[in-house]
Amino acid sequence: MPDICGWGGGTKGWVFLVALPLMFAIGLMLRGRLFPFDFSDPLVLLEALADFGMGATYFLSKALGYGAGDVRAVTYEYGNAFLVVAGLLNLLVVIDAYDIALGRK
């Protein structure tokens, strides 16, 4: 396995495997909202697509009833930011893995 970022083979993957679900969990603990797919509001739709980027974690959280969000919570916006960023970073990791698999990187 190639040495990635000088950390040794596979370390980069383990960092993302731990960091991204942790960010998602912190977003839920901060009472962030998993946005619904609402086609009438483009911003809500984009946030829903970003949340959806976490894949199975998103579906598991929805199934267990997490991510309702609490607008009255002081940490609501921070929670939303953690959820959205975790989903978008996960999509970037997937794209990076795809590029590595094709040998472009």
CSV table of N, CA and C in Angstrom, one decimal:
chain,number,residue,atom,x,y,z
A,1,MET,N,0.8,-1.2,0.0
A,1,MET,CA,0.0,0.0,0.0
A,1,MET,C,0.9,1.2,0.0
A,2,PRO,N,0.6,2.3,-0.8
A,2,PRO,CA,1.4,3.4,-0.9
A,2,PRO,C,1.4,4.3,0.4
A,3,ASP,N,2.5,5.0,0.6
A,3,ASP,CA,2.6,5.9,1.7
A,3,ASP,C,1.8,7.1,1.4
A,4,ILE,N,0.8,7.4,2.1
A,4,ILE,CA,-0.1,8.6,1.9
A,4,ILE,C,0.2,9.7,2.9
A,5,CYS,N,0.6,10.8,2.5
A,5,CYS,CA,0.9,12.0,3.3
A,5,CYS,C,2.1,11.7,4.3
A,6,GLY,N,2.9,10.6,4.1
A,6,GLY,CA,3.9,10.3,5.0
A,6,GLY,C,3.5,9.7,6.3
A,7,TRP,N,2.2,9.3,6.4
A,7,TRP,CA,1.7,8.7,7.6
A,7,TRP,C,1.8,7.2,7.6
A,8,GLY,N,2.1,6.5,6.6
A,8,GLY,CA,2.1,5.1,6.5
A,8,GLY,C,0.9,4.6,5.7
A,9,GLY,N,0.9,3.4,5.2
A,9,GLY,CA,-0.2,2.9,4.4
A,9,GLY,C,-1.5,2.8,5.1
A,10,GLY,N,-2.5,3.4,4.6
A,10,GLY,CA,-3.9,3.2,5.2
A,10,GLY,C,-4.2,4.1,6.3
A,11,THR,N,-3.3,4.8,6.8
A,11,THR,CA,-3.6,5.7,8.0
A,11,THR,C,-4.6,6.8,7.6
A,12,LYS,N,-4.5,7.3,6.4
A,12,LYS,CA,-5.5,8.3,6.0
A,12,LYS,C,-6.9,7.8,6.0
A,13,GLY,N,-7.1,6.6,5.6
A,13,GLY,CA,-8.4,6.0,5.6
A,13,GLY,C,-9.0,5.8,7.0
A,14,TRP,N,-8.1,5.4,7.9
A,14,TRP,CA,-8.5,5.2,9.3
A,14,TRP,C,-8.9,6.5,10.0
A,15,VAL,N,-8.2,7.6,9.6
A,15,VAL,CA,-8.5,8.9,10.1
A,15,VAL,C,-9.9,9.3,9.7
A,16,PHE,N,-10.2,9.1,8.4
A,16,PHE,CA,-11.5,9.5,7.9
A,16,PHE,C,-12.6,8.6,8.4
A,17,LEU,N,-12.3,7.3,8.6
A,17,LEU,CA,-13.3,6.4,9.2
A,17,LEU,C,-13.7,6.8,10.6
A,18,VAL,N,-12.8,7.4,11.3
A,18,VAL,CA,-13.2,7.8,12.7
A,18,VAL,C,-13.7,9.2,12.7
A,19,ALA,N,-13.1,10.1,12.0
A,19,ALA,CA,-13.4,11.5,12.1
A,19,ALA,C,-14.8,11.9,11.5
A,20,LEU,N,-15.1,11.3,10.4
A,20,LEU,CA,-16.4,11.7,9.7
A,20,LEU,C,-17.6,11.3,10.5
A,21,PRO,N,-17.7,10.0,10.9
A,21,PRO,CA,-18.9,9.7,11.8
A,21,PRO,C,-18.9,10.4,13.1
A,22,LEU,N,-17.7,10.7,13.6
A,22,LEU,CA,-17.6,11.5,14.9
A,22,LEU,C,-18.2,12.9,14.7
A,23,MET,N,-17.8,13.5,13.5
A,23,MET,CA,-18.4,14.9,13.2
A,23,MET,C,-19.9,14.8,13.1
A,24,PHE,N,-20.4,13.7,12.4
A,24,PHE,CA,-21.8,13.6,12.3
A,24,PHE,C,-22.5,13.4,13.6
A,25,ALA,N,-21.9,12.6,14.5
A,25,ALA,CA,-22.5,12.4,15.8
A,25,ALA,C,-22.4,13.7,16.7
A,26,ILE,N,-21.4,14.5,16.5
A,26,ILE,CA,-21.3,15.7,17.3
A,26,ILE,C,-22.4,16.7,16.7
A,27,GLY,N,-22.6,16.7,15.4
A,27,GLY,CA,-23.7,17.5,14.9
A,27,GLY,C,-25.1,17.1,15.4
A,28,LEU,N,-25.3,15.8,15.6
A,28,LEU,CA,-26.6,15.3,16.2
A,28,LEU,C,-26.6,15.7,17.7
A,29,MET,N,-25.5,15.6,18.4
A,29,MET,CA,-25.5,16.0,19.8
A,29,MET,C,-25.7,17.5,20.0
A,30,LEU,N,-25.3,18.3,19.0
A,30,LEU,CA,-25.5,19.7,19.1
A,30,LEU,C,-26.9,20.1,18.7
A,31,ARG,N,-27.7,19.1,18.5
A,31,ARG,CA,-29.2,19.3,18.1
A,31,ARG,C,-29.3,19.9,16.7
A,32,GLY,N,-28.5,19.5,15.8
A,32,GLY,CA,-28.6,19.8,14.4
A,32,GLY,C,-29.7,19.1,13.8
A,33,ARG,N,-30.1,19.5,12.6
A,33,ARG,CA,-31.3,18.9,11.9
A,33,ARG,C,-30.8,18.2,10.6
A,34,LEU,N,-31.3,17.0,10.4
A,34,LEU,CA,-31.1,16.3,9.2
A,34,LEU,C,-32.3,16.8,8.3
A,35,PHE,N,-31.9,17.6,7.3
A,35,PHE,CA,-32.9,18.3,6.5
A,35,PHE,C,-33.6,17.3,5.6
A,36,PRO,N,-34.9,17.6,5.3
A,36,PRO,CA,-35.7,16.7,4.4
A,36,PRO,C,-35.5,17.1,3.0
A,37,PHE,N,-35.8,16.3,2.1
A,37,PHE,CA,-35.7,16.6,0.7
A,37,PHE,C,-36.9,17.4,0.3
A,38,ASP,N,-36.8,18.7,0.3
A,38,ASP,CA,-37.9,19.6,0.0
A,38,ASP,C,-37.5,20.3,-1.3
A,39,PHE,N,-38.2,20.0,-2.4
A,39,PHE,CA,-37.9,20.5,-3.7
A,39,PHE,C,-38.4,22.0,-3.9
A,40,SER,N,-39.2,22.4,-3.0
A,40,SER,CA,-39.7,23.8,-3.1
A,40,SER,C,-38.8,24.8,-2.5
A,41,ASP,N,-37.8,24.4,-1.7
A,41,ASP,CA,-36.8,25.3,-1.1
A,41,ASP,C,-35.4,24.8,-1.5
A,42,PRO,N,-34.8,25.5,-2.4
A,42,PRO,CA,-33.5,25.1,-2.9
A,42,PRO,C,-32.4,24.9,-1.9
A,43,LEU,N,-32.4,25.8,-0.9
A,43,LEU,CA,-31.3,25.7,0.1
A,43,LEU,C,-31.5,24.5,1.1
A,44,VAL,N,-32.8,24.2,1.4
A,44,VAL,CA,-33.1,23.0,2.2
A,44,VAL,C,-32.7,21.8,1.4
A,45,LEU,N,-33.0,21.8,0.1
A,45,LEU,CA,-32.7,20.7,-0.7
A,45,LEU,C,-31.1,20.4,-0.8
A,46,LEU,N,-30.4,21.5,-0.9
A,46,LEU,CA,-28.9,21.4,-0.9
A,46,LEU,C,-28.4,20.9,0.4
A,47,GLU,N,-28.9,21.4,1.5
A,47,GLU,CA,-28.5,20.9,2.8
A,47,GLU,C,-28.9,19.4,3.0
A,48,ALA,N,-30.0,19.0,2.4
A,48,ALA,CA,-30.4,17.6,2.5
A,48,ALA,C,-29.4,16.7,1.7
A,49,LEU,N,-29.0,17.2,0.5
A,49,LEU,CA,-28.1,16.5,-0.3
A,49,LEU,C,-26.7,16.3,0.4
A,50,ALA,N,-26.3,17.4,1.1
A,50,ALA,CA,-25.1,17.4,1.9
A,50,ALA,C,-25.2,16.4,3.0
A,51,ASP,N,-26.3,16.4,3.8
A,51,ASP,CA,-26.5,15.4,4.8
A,51,ASP,C,-26.5,14.0,4.3
A,52,PHE,N,-27.1,13.8,3.1
A,52,PHE,CA,-27.2,12.5,2.5
A,52,PHE,C,-25.8,11.9,2.1
A,53,GLY,N,-24.8,12.8,2.0
A,53,GLY,CA,-23.5,12.4,1.7
A,53,GLY,C,-22.9,11.4,2.7
A,54,MET,N,-23.4,11.3,3.9
A,54,MET,CA,-22.9,10.4,4.9
A,54,MET,C,-23.4,9.0,4.6
A,55,GLY,N,-24.3,8.8,3.7
A,55,GLY,CA,-24.7,7.4,3.3
A,55,GLY,C,-25.4,6.7,4.4
A,56,ALA,N,-24.9,5.5,4.8
A,56,ALA,CA,-25.6,4.6,5.7
A,56,ALA,C,-25.8,5.3,7.1
A,57,THR,N,-24.9,6.1,7.5
A,57,THR,CA,-25.0,6.8,8.8
A,57,THR,C,-26.2,7.7,8.8
A,58,TYR,N,-26.5,8.3,7.7
A,58,TYR,CA,-27.6,9.2,7.5
A,58,TYR,C,-28.9,8.4,7.7
A,59,PHE,N,-29.0,7.3,6.9
A,59,PHE,CA,-30.2,6.5,7.0
A,59,PHE,C,-30.4,5.8,8.4
A,60,LEU,N,-29.3,5.4,9.0
A,60,LEU,CA,-29.5,4.9,10.4
A,60,LEU,C,-29.9,5.9,11.4
A,61,SER,N,-29.4,7.1,11.3
A,61,SER,CA,-29.8,8.2,12.1
A,61,SER,C,-31.3,8.6,11.9
A,62,LYS,N,-31.7,8.6,10.7
A,62,LYS,CA,-33.1,8.9,10.4
A,62,LYS,C,-34.0,7.8,10.9
A,63,ALA,N,-33.6,6.5,10.7
A,63,ALA,CA,-34.4,5.4,11.2
A,63,ALA,C,-34.6,5.4,12.7
A,64,LEU,N,-33.5,5.8,13.4
A,64,LEU,CA,-33.6,5.8,14.9
A,64,LEU,C,-34.2,7.1,15.4
A,65,GLY,N,-34.6,8.0,14.6
A,65,GLY,CA,-35.3,9.2,15.0
A,65,GLY,C,-34.4,10.3,15.4
A,66,TYR,N,-33.2,10.3,15.1
A,66,TYR,CA,-32.3,11.4,15.4
A,66,TYR,C,-32.3,12.4,14.3
A,67,GLY,N,-31.9,13.6,14.6
A,67,GLY,CA,-31.7,14.7,13.6
A,67,GLY,C,-33.0,15.5,13.4
A,68,ALA,N,-33.9,15.5,14.4
A,68,ALA,CA,-35.1,16.3,14.3
A,68,ALA,C,-34.7,17.8,14.4
A,69,GLY,N,-33.6,18.1,15.2
A,69,GLY,CA,-33.2,19.5,15.3
A,69,GLY,C,-34.1,20.2,16.3
A,70,ASP,N,-33.5,21.2,17.0
A,70,ASP,CA,-34.2,22.0,17.9
A,70,ASP,C,-33.7,23.5,17.7
A,71,VAL,N,-34.6,24.2,17.0
A,71,VAL,CA,-34.3,25.6,16.7
A,71,VAL,C,-34.0,26.4,17.9
A,72,ARG,N,-34.6,26.1,19.0
A,72,ARG,CA,-34.4,26.9,20.2
A,72,ARG,C,-33.1,26.7,20.9
A,73,ALA,N,-32.4,25.6,20.5
A,73,ALA,CA,-31.1,25.3,21.1
A,73,ALA,C,-30.1,26.3,20.6
A,74,VAL,N,-29.2,26.7,21.5
A,74,VAL,CA,-28.2,27.7,21.2
A,74,VAL,C,-27.2,27.0,20.1
A,75,THR,N,-27.0,25.7,20.2
A,75,THR,CA,-26.1,25.0,19.3
A,75,THR,C,-26.6,24.5,18.0
A,76,TYR,N,-27.9,24.9,17.7
A,76,TYR,CA,-28.6,24.4,16.5
A,76,TYR,C,-27.8,24.6,15.2
A,77,GLU,N,-27.3,25.8,15.0
A,77,GLU,CA,-26.6,26.2,13.8
A,77,GLU,C,-25.3,25.5,13.7
A,78,TYR,N,-24.6,25.3,14.8
A,78,TYR,CA,-23.3,24.6,14.9
A,78,TYR,C,-23.6,23.1,14.5
A,79,GLY,N,-24.6,22.6,15.1
A,79,GLY,CA,-25.0,21.2,14.7
A,79,GLY,C,-25.2,21.0,13.3
A,80,ASN,N,-26.0,21.9,12.7
A,80,ASN,CA,-26.2,21.9,11.2
A,80,ASN,C,-24.9,21.9,10.4
A,81,ALA,N,-24.0,22.8,10.9
A,81,ALA,CA,-22.7,23.0,10.2
A,81,ALA,C,-21.9,21.6,10.3
A,82,PHE,N,-21.9,21.0,11.4
A,82,PHE,CA,-21.2,19.7,11.6
A,82,PHE,C,-21.8,18.7,10.7
A,83,LEU,N,-23.1,18.6,10.6
A,83,LEU,CA,-23.8,17.6,9.8
A,83,LEU,C,-23.5,17.8,8.3
A,84,VAL,N,-23.6,19.0,7.9
A,84,VAL,CA,-23.4,19.3,6.4
A,84,VAL,C,-21.9,19.1,6.0
A,85,VAL,N,-21.0,19.6,6.9
A,85,VAL,CA,-19.6,19.4,6.5
A,85,VAL,C,-19.2,18.0,6.6
A,86,ALA,N,-19.7,17.2,7.5
A,86,ALA,CA,-19.4,15.7,7.5
A,86,ALA,C,-19.8,15.1,6.2
A,87,GLY,N,-21.0,15.4,5.8
A,87,GLY,CA,-21.5,14.8,4.5
A,87,GLY,C,-20.7,15.2,3.3
A,88,LEU,N,-20.4,16.5,3.2
A,88,LEU,CA,-19.6,17.0,2.1
A,88,LEU,C,-18.2,16.4,2.1
A,89,LEU,N,-17.6,16.3,3.3
A,89,LEU,CA,-16.2,15.7,3.4
A,89,LEU,C,-16.3,14.3,3.0
A,90,ASN,N,-17.3,13.6,3.4
A,90,ASN,CA,-17.4,12.2,3.0
A,90,ASN,C,-17.5,12.0,1.5
A,91,LEU,N,-18.3,12.9,0.8
A,91,LEU,CA,-18.3,12.8,-0.6
A,91,LEU,C,-16.9,13.1,-1.3
A,92,LEU,N,-16.2,14.0,-0.7
A,92,LEU,CA,-14.8,14.2,-1.2
A,92,LEU,C,-13.9,13.0,-1.0
A,93,VAL,N,-14.1,12.3,0.1
A,93,VAL,CA,-13.3,11.1,0.4
A,93,VAL,C,-13.7,10.0,-0.7
A,94,VAL,N,-14.9,9.9,-1.0
A,94,VAL,CA,-15.4,9.0,-2.0
A,94,VAL,C,-14.8,9.3,-3.4
A,95,ILE,N,-14.8,10.6,-3.7
A,95,ILE,CA,-14.2,11.0,-5.0
A,95,ILE,C,-12.7,10.7,-5.0
A,96,ASP,N,-12.0,11.0,-3.9
A,96,ASP,CA,-10.6,10.7,-3.8
A,96,ASP,C,-10.3,9.2,-4.0
A,97,ALA,N,-11.1,8.4,-3.3
A,97,ALA,CA,-10.9,7.0,-3.4
A,97,ALA,C,-11.1,6.5,-4.9
A,98,TYR,N,-12.1,7.1,-5.5
A,98,TYR,CA,-12.4,6.7,-6.9
A,98,TYR,C,-11.2,7.1,-7.8
A,99,ASP,N,-10.7,8.3,-7.6
A,99,ASP,CA,-9.5,8.7,-8.4
A,99,ASP,C,-8.3,7.8,-8.2
A,100,ILE,N,-8.1,7.4,-6.9
A,100,ILE,CA,-7.0,6.5,-6.6
A,100,ILE,C,-7.2,5.2,-7.3
A,101,ALA,N,-8.4,4.7,-7.3
A,101,ALA,CA,-8.7,3.4,-7.9
A,101,ALA,C,-8.5,3.4,-9.4
A,102,LEU,N,-8.7,4.5,-10.0
A,102,LEU,CA,-8.5,4.7,-11.5
A,102,LEU,C,-7.1,4.9,-11.8
A,103,GLY,N,-6.3,5.2,-10.8
A,103,GLY,CA,-4.8,5.4,-11.0
A,103,GLY,C,-4.5,6.9,-11.4
A,104,ARG,N,-5.5,7.8,-11.2
A,104,ARG,CA,-5.2,9.2,-11.6
A,104,ARG,C,-4.5,9.9,-10.5
A,105,LYS,N,-4.3,9.3,-9.4
A,105,LYS,CA,-3.7,9.9,-8.2
A,105,LYS,C,-2.6,9.1,-7.7
